[in-house]
Coordinates of N, CA and C in Angstrom, one line a residue:
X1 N -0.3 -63.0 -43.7 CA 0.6 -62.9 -42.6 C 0.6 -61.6 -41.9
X2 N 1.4 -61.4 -40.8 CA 1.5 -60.3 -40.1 C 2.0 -59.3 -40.8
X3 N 1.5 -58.1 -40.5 CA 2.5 -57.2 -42.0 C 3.9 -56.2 -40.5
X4 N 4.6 -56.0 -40.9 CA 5.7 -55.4 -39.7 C 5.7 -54.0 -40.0
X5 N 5.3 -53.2 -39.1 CA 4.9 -51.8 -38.6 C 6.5 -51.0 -39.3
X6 N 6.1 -49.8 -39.7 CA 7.5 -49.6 -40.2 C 7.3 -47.7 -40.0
X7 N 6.2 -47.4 -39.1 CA 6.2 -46.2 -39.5 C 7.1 -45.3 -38.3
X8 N 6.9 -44.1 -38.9 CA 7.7 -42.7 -38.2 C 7.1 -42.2 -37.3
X9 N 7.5 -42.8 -36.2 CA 7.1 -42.2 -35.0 C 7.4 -40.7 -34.5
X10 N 8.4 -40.2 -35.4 CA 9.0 -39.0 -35.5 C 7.8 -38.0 -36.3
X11 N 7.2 -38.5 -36.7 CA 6.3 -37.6 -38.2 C 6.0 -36.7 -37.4
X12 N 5.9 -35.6 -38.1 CA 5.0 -34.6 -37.1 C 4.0 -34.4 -37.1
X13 N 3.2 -35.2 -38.3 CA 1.5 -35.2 -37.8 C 1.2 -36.6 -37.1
X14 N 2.0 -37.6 -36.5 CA 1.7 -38.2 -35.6 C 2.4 -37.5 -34.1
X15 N 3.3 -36.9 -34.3 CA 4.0 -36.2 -33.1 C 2.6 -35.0 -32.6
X16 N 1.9 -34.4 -33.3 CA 1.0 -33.1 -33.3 C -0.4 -34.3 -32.9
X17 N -0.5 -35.4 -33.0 CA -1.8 -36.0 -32.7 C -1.6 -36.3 -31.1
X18 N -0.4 -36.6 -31.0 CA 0.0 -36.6 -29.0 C 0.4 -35.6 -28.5
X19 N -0.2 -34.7 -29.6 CA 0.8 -33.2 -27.8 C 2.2 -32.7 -28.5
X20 N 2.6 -33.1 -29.1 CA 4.3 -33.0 -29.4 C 4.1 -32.5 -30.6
X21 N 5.6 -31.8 -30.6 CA 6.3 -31.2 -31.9 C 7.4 -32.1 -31.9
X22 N 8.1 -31.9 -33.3 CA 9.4 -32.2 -32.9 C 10.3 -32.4 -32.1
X23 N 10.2 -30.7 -31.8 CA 11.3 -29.7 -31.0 C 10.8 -30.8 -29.3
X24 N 9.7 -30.2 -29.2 CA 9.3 -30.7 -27.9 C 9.3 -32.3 -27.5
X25 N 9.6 -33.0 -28.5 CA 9.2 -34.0 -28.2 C 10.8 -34.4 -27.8
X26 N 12.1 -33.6 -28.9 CA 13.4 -33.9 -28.5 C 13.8 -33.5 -27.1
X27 N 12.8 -32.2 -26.7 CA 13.2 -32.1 -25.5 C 12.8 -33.2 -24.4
X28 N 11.8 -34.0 -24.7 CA 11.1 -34.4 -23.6 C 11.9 -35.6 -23.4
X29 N 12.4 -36.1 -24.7 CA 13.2 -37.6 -24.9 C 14.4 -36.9 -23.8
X30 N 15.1 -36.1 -24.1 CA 16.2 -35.2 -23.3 C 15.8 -35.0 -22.1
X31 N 15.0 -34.8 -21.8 CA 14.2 -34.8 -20.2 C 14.5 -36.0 -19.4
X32 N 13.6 -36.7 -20.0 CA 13.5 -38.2 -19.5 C 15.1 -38.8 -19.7
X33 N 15.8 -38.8 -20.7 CA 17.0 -39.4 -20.4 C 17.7 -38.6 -19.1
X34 N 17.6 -37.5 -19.1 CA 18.6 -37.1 -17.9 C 17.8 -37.4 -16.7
X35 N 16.8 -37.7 -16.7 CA 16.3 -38.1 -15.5 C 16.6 -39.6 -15.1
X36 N 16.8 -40.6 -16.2 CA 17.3 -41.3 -15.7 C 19.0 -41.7 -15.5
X37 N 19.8 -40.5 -15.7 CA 20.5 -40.3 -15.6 C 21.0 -39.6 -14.3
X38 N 20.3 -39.1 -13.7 CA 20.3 -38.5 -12.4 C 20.0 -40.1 -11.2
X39 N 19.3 -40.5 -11.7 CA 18.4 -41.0 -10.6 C 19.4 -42.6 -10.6
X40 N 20.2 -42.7 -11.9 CA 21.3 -43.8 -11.6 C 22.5 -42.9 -10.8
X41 N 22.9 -41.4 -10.9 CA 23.8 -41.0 -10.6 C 23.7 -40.9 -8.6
X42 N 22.6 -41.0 -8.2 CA 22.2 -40.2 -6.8 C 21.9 -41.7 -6.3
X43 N 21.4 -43.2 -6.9 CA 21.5 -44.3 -6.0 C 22.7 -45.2 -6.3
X44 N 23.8 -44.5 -6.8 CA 24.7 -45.6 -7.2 C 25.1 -46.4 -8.3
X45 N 24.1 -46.5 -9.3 CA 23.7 -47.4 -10.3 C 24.1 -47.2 -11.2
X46 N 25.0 -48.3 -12.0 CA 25.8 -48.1 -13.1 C 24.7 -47.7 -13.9
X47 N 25.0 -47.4 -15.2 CA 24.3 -46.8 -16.3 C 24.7 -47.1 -17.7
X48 N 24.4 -48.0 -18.3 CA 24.9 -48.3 -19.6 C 24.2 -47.1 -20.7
X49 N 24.3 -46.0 -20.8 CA 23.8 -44.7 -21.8 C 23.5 -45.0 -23.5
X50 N 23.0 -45.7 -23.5 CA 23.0 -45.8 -25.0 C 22.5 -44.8 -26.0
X51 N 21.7 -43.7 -25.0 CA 21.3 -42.2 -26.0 C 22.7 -42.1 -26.5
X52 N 23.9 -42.4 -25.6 CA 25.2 -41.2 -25.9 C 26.0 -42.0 -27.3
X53 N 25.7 -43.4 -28.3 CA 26.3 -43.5 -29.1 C 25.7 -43.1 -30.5
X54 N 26.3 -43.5 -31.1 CA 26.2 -42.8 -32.9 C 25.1 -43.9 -33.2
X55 N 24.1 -43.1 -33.8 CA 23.2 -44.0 -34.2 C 23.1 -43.8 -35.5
X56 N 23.0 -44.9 -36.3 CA 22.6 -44.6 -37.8 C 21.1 -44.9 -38.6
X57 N 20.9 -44.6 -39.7 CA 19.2 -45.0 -40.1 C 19.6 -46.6 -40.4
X58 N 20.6 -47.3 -40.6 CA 20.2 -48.7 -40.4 C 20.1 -49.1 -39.3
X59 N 20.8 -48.1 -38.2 CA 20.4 -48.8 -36.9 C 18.9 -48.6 -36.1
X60 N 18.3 -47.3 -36.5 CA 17.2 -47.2 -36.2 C 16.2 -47.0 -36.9
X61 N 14.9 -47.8 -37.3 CA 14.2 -47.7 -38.6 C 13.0 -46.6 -38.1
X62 N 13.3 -45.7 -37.3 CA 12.3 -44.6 -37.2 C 12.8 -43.1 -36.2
X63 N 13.7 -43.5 -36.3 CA 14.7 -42.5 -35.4 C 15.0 -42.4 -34.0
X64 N 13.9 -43.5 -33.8 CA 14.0 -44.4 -32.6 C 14.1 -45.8 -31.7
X65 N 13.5 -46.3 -32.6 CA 13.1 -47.8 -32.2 C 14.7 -48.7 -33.4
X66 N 14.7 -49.2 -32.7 CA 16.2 -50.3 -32.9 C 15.5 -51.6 -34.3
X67 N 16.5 -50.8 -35.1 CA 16.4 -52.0 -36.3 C 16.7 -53.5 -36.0
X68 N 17.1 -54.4 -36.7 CA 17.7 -55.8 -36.5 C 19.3 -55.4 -36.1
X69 N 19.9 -54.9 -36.9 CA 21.0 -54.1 -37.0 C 21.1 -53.4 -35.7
X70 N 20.8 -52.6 -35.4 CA 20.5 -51.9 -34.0 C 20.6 -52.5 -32.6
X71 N 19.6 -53.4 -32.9 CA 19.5 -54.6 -31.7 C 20.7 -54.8 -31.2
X72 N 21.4 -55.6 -32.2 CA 22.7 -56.5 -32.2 C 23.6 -55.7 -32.2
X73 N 23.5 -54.0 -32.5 CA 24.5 -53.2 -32.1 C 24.7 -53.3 -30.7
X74 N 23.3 -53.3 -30.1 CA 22.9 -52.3 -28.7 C 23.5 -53.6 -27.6
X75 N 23.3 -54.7 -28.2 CA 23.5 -56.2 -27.4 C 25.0 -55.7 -27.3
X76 N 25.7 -55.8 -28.1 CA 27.1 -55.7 -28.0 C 27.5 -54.6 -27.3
X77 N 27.0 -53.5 -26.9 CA 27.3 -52.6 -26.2 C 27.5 -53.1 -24.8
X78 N 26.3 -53.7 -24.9 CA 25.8 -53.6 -23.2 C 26.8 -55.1 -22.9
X79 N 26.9 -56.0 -23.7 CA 28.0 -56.9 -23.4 C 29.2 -56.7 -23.0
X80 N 29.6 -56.0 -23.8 CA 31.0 -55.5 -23.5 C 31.2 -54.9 -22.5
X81 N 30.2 -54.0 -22.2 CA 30.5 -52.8 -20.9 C 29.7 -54.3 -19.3
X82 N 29.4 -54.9 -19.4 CA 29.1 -55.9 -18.6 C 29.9 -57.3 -18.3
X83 N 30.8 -57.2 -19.4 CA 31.5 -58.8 -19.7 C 32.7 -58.5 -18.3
X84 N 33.2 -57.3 -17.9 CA 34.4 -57.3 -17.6 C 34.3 -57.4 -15.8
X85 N 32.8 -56.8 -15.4 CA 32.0 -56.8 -14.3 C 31.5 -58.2 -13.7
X86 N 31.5 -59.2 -14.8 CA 30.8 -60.4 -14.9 C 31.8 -61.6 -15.0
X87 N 33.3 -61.4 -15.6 CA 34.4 -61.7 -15.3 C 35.0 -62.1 -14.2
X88 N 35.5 -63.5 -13.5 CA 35.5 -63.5 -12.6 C 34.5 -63.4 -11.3
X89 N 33.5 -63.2 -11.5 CA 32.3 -63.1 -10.6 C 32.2 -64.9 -10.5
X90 N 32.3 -65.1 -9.2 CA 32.1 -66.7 -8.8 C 29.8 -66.7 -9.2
X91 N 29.9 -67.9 -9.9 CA 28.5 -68.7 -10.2 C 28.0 -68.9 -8.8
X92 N 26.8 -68.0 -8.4 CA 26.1 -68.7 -7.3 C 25.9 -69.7 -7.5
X93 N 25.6 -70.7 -6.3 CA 25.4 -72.3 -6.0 C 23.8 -72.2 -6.1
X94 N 23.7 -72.5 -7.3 CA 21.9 -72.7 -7.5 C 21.5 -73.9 -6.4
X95 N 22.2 -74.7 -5.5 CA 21.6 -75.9 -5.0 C 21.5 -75.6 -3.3
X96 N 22.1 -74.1 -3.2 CA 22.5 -73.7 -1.7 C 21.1 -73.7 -1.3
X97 N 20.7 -73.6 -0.2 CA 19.3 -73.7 0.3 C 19.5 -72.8 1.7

């Protein structure tokens, strides 16, 4: 059977085989989030942030990548901050032409 990948993307001798340190690598994750943080803040675009909640090692099995647990955390996030926008929104007429 398939075997399911379970490694640390964090390690620092996989971090040191791409260029990265730790340090650097936190900054760069920090880079890129604010960049997409800018770039929803300057066209308008809501932003569901999920760097900004509590993450735990059951929720993430590498300090990054979203466990089963995580997933279903992350679903319920983005539901809830979506359900209330989605509320009352009339169903396009799929048959309109």
């Amino acid at each position: 059977g398939a075997s399911k990948s379970t490694g640390d993307y964090l390690d620092e001798t996989r971090l040191r085989r791409r260029g990265f340190t730790a340090k650097s690598f936190s900054s760069a994750h920090g880079y890129f989030n604010a960049i997409i943080q800018h770039v929803a803040l300057s066209t308008g675009t809501d932003l569901i942030d999920l760097a900004k909640s509590d993450w735990t090692a059951e929720d993430l099995y590498d300090g990054l990548h979203f466990t089963d647990r995580g997933s279903e955390r992350a679903a319920r996030i983005i539901a809830n901050t979506l359900a209330p926008r989605v509320r009352g929104r009339q169903a396009p007429d799929l048959n309109a032409r």
